[in-house]
Structure formats: C-alpha cells, structure tokens
PDB file of C-alpha atoms in Angstrom:
ATOM      1  CA  MET A 152     -87.476 180.540 206.069  1.00  0.00           C
ATOM      2  CA  ALA A 153     -88.662 178.951 202.886  1.00  0.00           C
ATOM      3  CA  GLY A 154     -91.987 178.128 204.551  1.00  0.00           C
ATOM      4  CA  ILE A 155     -92.553 181.736 205.606  1.00  0.00           C
ATOM      5  CA  ILE A 156     -91.754 182.971 202.115  1.00  0.00           C
ATOM      6  CA  ASN A 157     -94.200 180.477 200.583  1.00  0.00           C
ATOM      7  CA  GLN A 158     -96.915 181.548 203.038  1.00  0.00           C
ATOM      8  CA  LEU A 159     -96.365 185.255 202.224  1.00  0.00           C
ATOM      9  CA  GLY A 160     -96.544 184.346 198.548  1.00  0.00           C
ATOM     10  CA  ARG A 161     -99.866 182.661 199.020  1.00  0.00           C
ATOM     11  CA  MET A 162    -101.230 185.629 201.011  1.00  0.00           C
ATOM     12  CA  LEU A 163    -100.124 188.067 198.280  1.00  0.00           C
ATOM     13  CA  SER A 164    -101.611 185.895 195.606  1.00  0.00           C
ATOM     14  CA  ARG A 165    -104.966 185.921 197.380  1.00  0.00           C
ATOM     15  CA  GLY A 166    -104.863 189.678 197.855  1.00  0.00           C
ATOM     16  CA  PRO A 167    -106.432 190.695 194.475  1.00  0.00           C
ATOM     17  CA  GLU A 168    -109.089 187.892 194.862  1.00  0.00           C
ATOM     18  CA  ALA A 169    -110.014 189.142 198.283  1.00  0.00           C
ATOM     19  CA  GLU A 170    -110.176 192.734 196.968  1.00  0.00           C
ATOM     20  CA  ASP A 171    -112.335 191.644 194.030  1.00  0.00           C
ATOM     21  CA  GLN A 172    -114.707 189.871 196.456  1.00  0.00           C
ATOM     22  CA  ALA A 173    -114.949 193.004 198.594  1.00  0.00           C
ATOM     23  CA  LEU A 174    -115.628 195.154 195.526  1.00  0.00           C
ATOM     24  CA  LYS A 175    -118.419 192.731 194.415  1.00  0.00           C
ATOM     25  CA  ILE A 176    -120.044 192.922 197.859  1.00  0.00           C
ATOM     26  CA  GLU A 177    -119.886 196.694 197.874  1.00  0.00           C
ATOM     27  CA  LEU A 178    -121.361 196.816 194.284  1.00  0.00           C
ATOM     28  CA  ALA A 179    -124.162 194.450 195.264  1.00  0.00           C
ATOM     29  CA  GLN A 180    -124.947 196.622 198.319  1.00  0.00           C
ATOM     30  CA  ALA A 181    -124.920 199.799 196.149  1.00  0.00           C
ATOM     31  CA  LEU A 182    -127.237 198.165 193.643  1.00  0.00           C
ATOM     32  CA  GLU A 183    -129.614 197.129 196.434  1.00  0.00           C
ATOM     33  CA  LEU A 184    -129.584 200.618 197.851  1.00  0.00           C
ATOM     34  CA  ASN A 185    -130.292 202.031 194.389  1.00  0.00           C
ATOM     35  CA  HIS A 186    -133.228 199.670 193.825  1.00  0.00           C
ATOM     36  CA  ARG A 187    -134.617 200.543 197.218  1.00  0.00           C
ATOM     37  CA  LEU A 188    -134.365 204.268 196.522  1.00  0.00           C
ATOM     38  CA  GLU A 189    -136.034 203.746 193.121  1.00  0.00           C
ATOM     39  CA  ARG A 190    -138.883 201.906 194.799  1.00  0.00           C
ATOM     40  CA  GLU A 191    -139.188 204.668 197.404  1.00  0.00           C
ATOM     41  CA  LEU A 192    -139.283 207.403 194.731  1.00  0.00           C
ATOM     42  CA  ALA A 193    -141.965 205.468 192.776  1.00  0.00           C
ATOM     43  CA  ARG A 194    -143.963 205.146 195.908  1.00  0.00           C
ATOM     44  CA  LEU A 195    -143.610 208.876 196.664  1.00  0.00           C
ATOM     45  CA  ARG A 196    -144.684 209.766 193.017  1.00  0.00           C
ATOM     46  CA  ALA A 197    -147.733 207.511 193.387  1.00  0.00           C
ATOM     47  CA  VAL A 198    -148.719 209.167 196.706  1.00  0.00           C
ATOM     48  CA  LEU A 199    -148.315 212.652 195.132  1.00  0.00           C
ATOM     49  CA  ARG A 200    -150.428 211.710 192.160  1.00  0.00           C
ATOM     50  CA  GLY A 201    -153.042 210.193 194.506  1.00  0.00           C
ATOM     51  CA  THR A 202    -153.007 213.342 196.622  1.00  0.00           C
ATOM     52  CA  ALA A 203    -153.719 215.456 193.543  1.00  0.00           C
ATOM     53  CA  GLY A 204    -156.581 213.121 192.636  1.00  0.00           C
ATOM     54  CA  LEU A 205    -157.896 213.265 196.199  1.00  0.00           C
ATOM     55  CA  ASN A 206    -158.052 217.058 196.096  1.00  0.00           C
ATOM     56  CA  SER A 207    -160.027 216.971 192.849  1.00  0.00           C
ATOM     57  CA  ALA A 208    -162.468 214.216 193.895  1.00  0.00           C
ATOM     58  CA  LEU A 209    -165.948 215.487 194.701  1.00  0.00           C
ATOM     59  CA  ASN A 210    -167.719 212.213 195.286  1.00  0.00           C
ATOM     60  CA  TYR A 211    -167.879 211.493 199.038  1.00  0.00           C
ATOM     61  CA  GLU A 212    -167.589 207.705 198.763  1.00  0.00           C
ATOM     62  CA  ARG A 213    -164.691 208.063 196.342  1.00  0.00           C
ATOM     63  CA  VAL A 214    -162.844 210.283 198.761  1.00  0.00           C
ATOM     64  CA  LEU A 215    -163.185 207.686 201.515  1.00  0.00           C
ATOM     65  CA  ASP A 216    -161.735 204.950 199.338  1.00  0.00           C
ATOM     66  CA  MET A 217    -158.941 207.082 197.944  1.00  0.00           C
ATOM     67  CA  THR A 218    -157.938 208.251 201.450  1.00  0.00           C
ATOM     68  CA  LEU A 219    -157.428 204.613 202.647  1.00  0.00           C
ATOM     69  CA  ASP A 220    -155.622 203.672 199.453  1.00  0.00           C
ATOM     70  CA  LEU A 221    -153.228 206.614 199.690  1.00  0.00           C
ATOM     71  CA  ALA A 222    -152.530 205.933 203.401  1.00  0.00           C
ATOM     72  CA  ALA A 223    -151.836 202.292 202.581  1.00  0.00           C
ATOM     73  CA  SER A 224    -149.351 203.235 199.871  1.00  0.00           C
ATOM     74  CA  ALA A 225    -147.559 205.548 202.342  1.00  0.00           C
ATOM     75  CA  TRP A 226    -147.325 202.584 204.778  1.00  0.00           C
ATOM     76  CA  ALA A 227    -146.099 200.116 202.145  1.00  0.00           C
ATOM     77  CA  PRO A 228    -142.639 198.604 202.911  1.00  0.00           C
ATOM     78  CA  SER A 229    -139.785 200.023 200.772  1.00  0.00           C
ATOM     79  CA  ASN A 230    -138.839 196.438 199.793  1.00  0.00           C
ATOM     80  CA  GLY A 231    -142.085 196.179 197.822  1.00  0.00           C
ATOM     81  CA  GLU A 232    -143.467 193.364 199.816  1.00  0.00           C
ATOM     82  CA  PRO A 233    -147.300 193.488 200.291  1.00  0.00           C
ATOM     83  CA  GLY A 234    -147.152 192.925 204.075  1.00  0.00           C
ATOM     84  CA  GLY A 235    -150.319 192.640 206.213  1.00  0.00           C
ATOM     85  CA  LEU A 236    -151.653 196.148 206.412  1.00  0.00           C
ATOM     86  CA  VAL A 237    -155.067 196.665 208.054  1.00  0.00           C
ATOM     87  CA  GLY A 238    -156.793 199.979 208.179  1.00  0.00           C
ATOM     88  CA  ALA A 239    -160.084 201.773 208.885  1.00  0.00           C
ATOM     89  CA  LEU A 240    -161.494 205.235 208.376  1.00  0.00           C
ATOM     90  CA  LEU A 241    -163.671 206.445 211.269  1.00  0.00           C
ATOM     91  CA  LEU A 242    -166.012 209.353 210.989  1.00  0.00           C
ATOM     92  CA  PHE A 243    -168.449 210.996 213.381  1.00  0.00           C
ATOM     93  CA  ASP A 244    -172.114 210.673 212.600  1.00  0.00           C
ATOM     94  CA  GLY A 245    -173.484 213.188 215.035  1.00  0.00           C
ATOM     95  CA  GLU A 246    -171.836 212.127 218.269  1.00  0.00           C
ATOM     96  CA  GLN A 247    -171.430 208.515 217.219  1.00  0.00           C
ATOM     97  CA  LEU A 248    -168.081 207.409 215.746  1.00  0.00           C
ATOM     98  CA  ARG A 249    -168.525 204.803 213.055  1.00  0.00           C
ATOM     99  CA  MET A 250    -166.387 202.839 210.631  1.00  0.00           C
ATOM    100  CA  VAL A 251    -167.194 204.019 207.135  1.00  0.00           C
ATOM    101  CA  SER A 252    -164.449 202.222 205.190  1.00  0.00           C
ATOM    102  CA  SER A 253    -161.732 199.630 205.820  1.00  0.00           C
ATOM    103  CA  ARG A 254    -158.891 197.596 204.371  1.00  0.00           C
ATOM    104  CA  GLY A 255    -157.798 194.111 205.488  1.00  0.00           C
ATOM    105  CA  LEU A 256    -160.217 193.750 208.360  1.00  0.00           C
ATOM    106  CA  LEU A 257    -161.944 190.469 209.080  1.00  0.00           C
ATOM    107  CA  GLN A 258    -165.708 190.231 208.504  1.00  0.00           C
ATOM    108  CA  ALA A 259    -166.270 189.809 212.266  1.00  0.00           C
ATOM    109  CA  ASP A 260    -164.344 193.131 212.959  1.00  0.00           C
ATOM    110  CA  LEU A 261    -166.692 195.071 210.744  1.00  0.00           C
ATOM    111  CA  ARG A 262    -169.482 194.462 213.285  1.00  0.00           C
ATOM    112  CA  VAL A 263    -167.427 195.596 216.272  1.00  0.00           C
ATOM    113  CA  PRO A 264    -168.022 199.306 217.280  1.00  0.00           C
ATOM    114  CA  VAL A 265    -165.070 201.580 217.858  1.00  0.00           C
ATOM    115  CA  PRO A 266    -166.619 204.396 219.896  1.00  0.00           C
ATOM    116  CA  GLY A 267    -163.372 206.295 220.496  1.00  0.00           C
ATOM    117  CA  LYS A 268    -164.102 206.634 224.247  1.00  0.00           C
ATOM    118  CA  HIS A 269    -160.995 204.886 225.525  1.00  0.00           C
ATOM    119  CA  GLY A 270    -157.506 203.899 224.491  1.00  0.00           C
ATOM    120  CA  LEU A 271    -155.507 204.911 221.414  1.00  0.00           C
ATOM    121  CA  VAL A 272    -158.380 206.330 219.362  1.00  0.00           C
ATOM    122  CA  GLU A 273    -159.684 208.464 222.234  1.00  0.00           C
ATOM    123  CA  ASP A 274    -156.185 209.789 222.914  1.00  0.00           C
ATOM    124  CA  ALA A 275    -155.587 210.715 219.285  1.00  0.00           C
ATOM    125  CA  LEU A 276    -159.014 212.379 218.845  1.00  0.00           C
ATOM    126  CA  ALA A 277    -158.832 214.268 222.134  1.00  0.00           C
ATOM    127  CA  SER A 278    -155.283 215.577 221.575  1.00  0.00           C
ATOM    128  CA  GLY A 279    -155.549 216.228 217.833  1.00  0.00           C
ATOM    129  CA  GLN A 280    -152.168 214.442 217.411  1.00  0.00           C
ATOM    130  CA  MET A 281    -151.025 211.246 215.847  1.00  0.00           C
ATOM    131  CA  ARG A 282    -150.677 208.407 218.334  1.00  0.00           C
ATOM    132  CA  LEU A 283    -148.855 205.104 218.122  1.00  0.00           C
ATOM    133  CA  SER A 284    -149.271 201.812 220.006  1.00  0.00           C
ATOM    134  CA  ASP A 285    -147.054 198.731 220.005  1.00  0.00           C
ATOM    135  CA  GLN A 286    -149.541 196.765 222.094  1.00  0.00           C
ATOM    136  CA  PRO A 287    -152.940 197.017 220.394  1.00  0.00           C
ATOM    137  CA  GLU A 288    -154.035 193.731 221.952  1.00  0.00           C
ATOM    138  CA  ASN A 289    -154.131 195.541 225.279  1.00  0.00           C
ATOM    139  CA  ASP A 290    -156.141 198.472 224.034  1.00  0.00           C
ATOM    140  CA  PRO A 291    -159.642 198.474 225.410  1.00  0.00           C
ATOM    141  CA  GLU A 292    -161.190 199.130 221.916  1.00  0.00           C
ATOM    142  CA  LEU A 293    -158.690 197.856 219.401  1.00  0.00           C
ATOM    143  CA  GLY A 294    -158.204 194.732 221.397  1.00  0.00           C
ATOM    144  CA  ARG A 295    -161.689 193.657 220.398  1.00  0.00           C
ATOM    145  CA  LEU A 296    -160.787 193.708 216.681  1.00  0.00           C
ATOM    146  CA  LEU A 297    -159.070 190.474 215.628  1.00  0.00           C
ATOM    147  CA  ALA A 298    -157.153 192.033 212.765  1.00  0.00           C
ATOM    148  CA  PHE A 299    -155.631 194.725 214.974  1.00  0.00           C
ATOM    149  CA  ARG A 300    -154.757 192.194 217.729  1.00  0.00           C
ATOM    150  CA  ARG A 301    -152.364 190.564 215.257  1.00  0.00           C
ATOM    151  CA  CYS A 302    -150.493 193.904 214.637  1.00  0.00           C
ATOM    152  CA  GLN A 303    -147.295 194.818 216.317  1.00  0.00           C
ATOM    153  CA  ARG A 304    -147.858 198.544 215.683  1.00  0.00           C
ATOM    154  CA  VAL A 305    -150.932 200.655 215.237  1.00  0.00           C
ATOM    155  CA  VAL A 306    -151.177 204.305 214.346  1.00  0.00           C
ATOM    156  CA  CYS A 307    -154.244 206.581 214.703  1.00  0.00           C
ATOM    157  CA  LEU A 308    -154.333 209.985 212.917  1.00  0.00           C
ATOM    158  CA  PRO A 309    -157.144 212.407 213.850  1.00  0.00           C
ATOM    159  CA  LEU A 310    -159.035 214.145 211.058  1.00  0.00           C
ATOM    160  CA  ALA A 311    -159.460 217.478 212.676  1.00  0.00           C
ATOM    161  CA  VAL A 312    -159.418 221.238 211.819  1.00  0.00           C
ATOM    162  CA  GLY A 313    -158.935 223.427 214.873  1.00  0.00           C
ATOM    163  CA  LEU A 314    -161.426 222.212 217.443  1.00  0.00           C
ATOM    164  CA  ASP A 315    -163.610 220.418 214.905  1.00  0.00           C
ATOM    165  CA  VAL A 316    -162.895 216.644 214.900  1.00  0.00           C
ATOM    166  CA  TYR A 317    -164.380 214.668 211.948  1.00  0.00           C
ATOM    167  CA  GLY A 318    -162.941 211.315 212.815  1.00  0.00           C
ATOM    168  CA  GLY A 319    -159.655 209.454 212.379  1.00  0.00           C
ATOM    169  CA  LEU A 320    -157.524 207.188 210.207  1.00  0.00           C
ATOM    170  CA  LEU A 321    -156.498 203.883 211.906  1.00  0.00           C
ATOM    171  CA  PHE A 322    -153.741 201.612 210.581  1.00  0.00           C
ATOM    172  CA  GLY A 323    -151.957 198.577 211.848  1.00  0.00           C
ATOM    173  CA  HIS A 324    -149.175 196.243 210.608  1.00  0.00           C
ATOM    174  CA  PRO A 325    -147.775 192.954 211.867  1.00  0.00           C
ATOM    175  CA  ASN A 326    -144.185 194.263 211.426  1.00  0.00           C
ATOM    176  CA  ARG A 327    -143.293 196.911 213.923  1.00  0.00           C
ATOM    177  CA  GLU A 328    -140.532 198.252 211.672  1.00  0.00           C
ATOM    178  CA  ALA A 329    -142.716 198.536 208.562  1.00  0.00           C
ATOM    179  CA  LEU A 330    -143.541 202.163 209.184  1.00  0.00           C
ATOM    180  CA  THR A 331    -140.650 204.659 209.014  1.00  0.00           C
ATOM    181  CA  GLU A 332    -140.514 208.250 210.102  1.00  0.00           C
ATOM    182  CA  GLU A 333    -141.000 209.271 206.444  1.00  0.00           C
ATOM    183  CA  GLY A 334    -144.045 207.047 206.356  1.00  0.00           C
ATOM    184  CA  LEU A 335    -145.468 208.752 209.406  1.00  0.00           C
ATOM    185  CA  GLU A 336    -144.914 212.130 207.817  1.00  0.00           C
ATOM    186  CA  LEU A 337    -146.640 211.023 204.653  1.00  0.00           C
ATOM    187  CA  LEU A 338    -149.617 209.656 206.609  1.00  0.00           C
ATOM    188  CA  ASP A 339    -149.942 212.909 208.490  1.00  0.00           C
ATOM    189  CA  ALA A 340    -149.838 214.889 205.202  1.00  0.00           C
ATOM    190  CA  ILE A 341    -152.497 212.579 203.658  1.00  0.00           C
ATOM    191  CA  ALA A 342    -154.707 212.999 206.745  1.00  0.00           C
ATOM    192  CA  GLN A 343    -154.574 216.753 206.293  1.00  0.00           C
ATOM    193  CA  GLN A 344    -155.434 216.513 202.626  1.00  0.00           C
ATOM    194  CA  ALA A 345    -158.241 214.063 203.394  1.00  0.00           C
ATOM    195  CA  ILE A 346    -159.908 216.594 205.714  1.00  0.00           C
ATOM    196  CA  VAL A 347    -159.993 219.183 202.952  1.00  0.00           C
ATOM    197  CA  ALA A 348    -161.184 216.651 200.399  1.00  0.00           C
ATOM    198  CA  LEU A 349    -163.944 215.367 202.724  1.00  0.00           C
ATOM    199  CA  GLN A 350    -165.100 218.946 203.401  1.00  0.00           C
ATOM    200  CA  ASN A 351    -165.186 219.733 199.652  1.00  0.00           C
ATOM    201  CA  ALA A 352    -167.036 216.528 198.827  1.00  0.00           C
ATOM    202  CA  LYS A 353    -169.610 217.154 201.582  1.00  0.00           C
ATOM    203  CA  LEU A 354    -170.086 220.771 200.446  1.00  0.00           C
ATOM    204  CA  TYR A 355    -170.442 219.663 196.802  1.00  0.00           C
ATOM    205  CA  SER A 356    -173.070 217.107 197.821  1.00  0.00           C
ATOM    206  CA  GLN A 357    -174.959 219.687 199.838  1.00  0.00           C
ATOM    207  CA  LEU A 358    -174.932 222.160 196.821  1.00  0.00           C
ATOM    208  CA  GLU A 359    -176.072 219.300 194.526  1.00  0.00           C
ATOM    209  CA  GLN A 360    -178.912 218.500 196.883  1.00  0.00           C
ATOM    210  CA  GLU A 361    -179.926 222.116 197.058  1.00  0.00           C
ATOM    211  CA  LYS A 362    -179.738 222.473 193.311  1.00  0.00           C
ATOM    212  CA  GLN A 363    -181.965 219.437 192.955  1.00  0.00           C
ATOM    213  CA  ARG A 364    -184.389 220.857 195.495  1.00  0.00           C
ATOM    214  CA  MET A 365    -184.603 224.181 193.558  1.00  0.00           C
ATOM    215  CA  ILE A 366    -185.218 222.297 190.325  1.00  0.00           C
ATOM    216  CA  GLU A 367    -188.040 220.344 191.899  1.00  0.00           C
ATOM    217  CA  MET A 368    -189.564 223.552 193.303  1.00  0.00           C
ATOM    218  CA  GLN A 369    -189.389 225.249 189.952  1.00  0.00           C
ATOM    219  CA  GLU A 370    -190.960 222.184 188.272  1.00  0.00           C
ATOM    220  CA  GLU A 371    -193.735 222.155 190.900  1.00  0.00           C
ATOM    221  CA  ALA A 372    -194.347 225.913 190.332  1.00  0.00           C
ATOM    222  CA  ARG A 373    -194.576 225.402 186.605  1.00  0.00           C
ATOM    223  CA  ASN A 374    -197.030 222.564 186.980  1.00  0.00           C
ATOM    224  CA  LYS A 375    -199.184 224.571 189.332  1.00  0.00           C
ATOM    225  CA  LEU A 376    -199.137 227.510 186.920  1.00  0.00           C
ATOM    226  CA  ALA A 377    -200.123 225.211 184.010  1.00  0.00           C
ATOM    227  CA  ARG A 378    -203.022 223.758 186.087  1.00  0.00           C
ATOM    228  CA  ASP A 379    -204.213 227.215 187.074  1.00  0.00           C
ATOM    229  CA  LEU A 380    -204.151 228.403 183.426  1.00  0.00           C
ATOM    230  CA  HIS A 381    -205.906 225.243 182.333  1.00  0.00           C
ATOM    231  CA  ASP A 382    -208.695 225.557 184.934  1.00  0.00           C
ATOM    232  CA  GLY A 383    -209.185 229.277 184.155  1.00  0.00           C
ATOM    233  CA  PRO A 384    -210.737 231.826 186.465  1.00  0.00           C
TER     234      PRO A 384
END
C-alpha cells in the first residue's frame, strides 16, 4: 500500500511539470504559426505592391521582368527559404513561341526551343487554363530543359484574352509541396494583370513610335520648305 501511495505521489508531483511542458509546446507552435502568418502577409503585401507597379509600367522589357519577379514571389515558400524556383515567360512572335525572359534556367536551356506544340505548354495554351504537371521529365518539350527536369512540379499559365493567346508563364520547383492553392490563385491573378500590362506597354511603344515618325515627317517637311525658300522660284 505504501508503494502505491508513493507512486501516486510521484505522478501528482510530475503533473504540473507535464502541464507546463505541454503549455510550452503549444506556445512554441502558436509562435511559429504567427511567424508563418506574418511572412505570408508580408509576401502578399509585396505582391500587391508589385501588381500596382506592373499596371503602371509602360516599358515592355520592364513589364517582362516584373511579371517573372511577381510570379516568383507568389511561389516563394511561406517558410522564407529561397528554394529552387525556375521560370520562363513565353510570348508569340507571329506564330513562333519564344522565350523572352527567364529565372533560374541553365545557360544550355536558353538555347532550347519551347514551341508549345506538345505536352503541358500546348495543353495550357490550347485550353486557356492553368495546367500542372508532376512529371516534367516525361514532357516532350519540358523534358528537354535540364532545369525543369529537376523539378517535381511545373505549372503553366496561359496569357490569353478571349481567343487571343499572347503566350504563357512557366514555373517549376524541386519541391512538389512548395506551391499552395493560395499560391496558384496568386499566379493566376498575376497572369491576368500581366496581360493588361503587356498590352498597355505594347500600345505605348506603338504610340511613341508613331509620335517619333510624325516628328521626323514634320522635320523633313520644314527642311524641304527651307530649301525651297532658299532656292527661290
């Protein structure tokens, strides 16, 4: 009986310690969750600021770079680790799809064409919908790019308005779980903003070219008039 009483006493004496340990674990988990939420909010704020900047950018090359940077920030893991993101922006030049900007690709990959005739890219561009692949190494086009072969997950987002397809955003990551549903939604929203920004930048460039052409025509007309006046009748 004395042994049982002593054992009960030891169990009771350990009770508060065990409770304190459980509280410490719960507190640590709550702090980690809070830090994760703060990082996520900071990431979302950065994406929103970048989106505003994207909408106001009128330089075509600048829009291309900002689009990839924004999409990369949407993909970034919530734990803040850099990861191994690779990405490419594909745009049609006439009927030819070409890579106009990239992130994390190997030098050899930059020389490999991605025509968008087969596999993930073709599916995304033809359907006008985001497409995912967990086996890029088996894709007939992406499998030729060494950086994408190392990825566990690849996503392709078409840049399209109605029936007009301008190209696509292509991203991959070596961690299949790196991209969350929220990340996918952000990528889709960025793709939509990128289309508007690219259209605006292209229109602005065309207007600037037309303005320059008019200036040159006016200058030529003034020079011709000056020569005619100088030469006389």
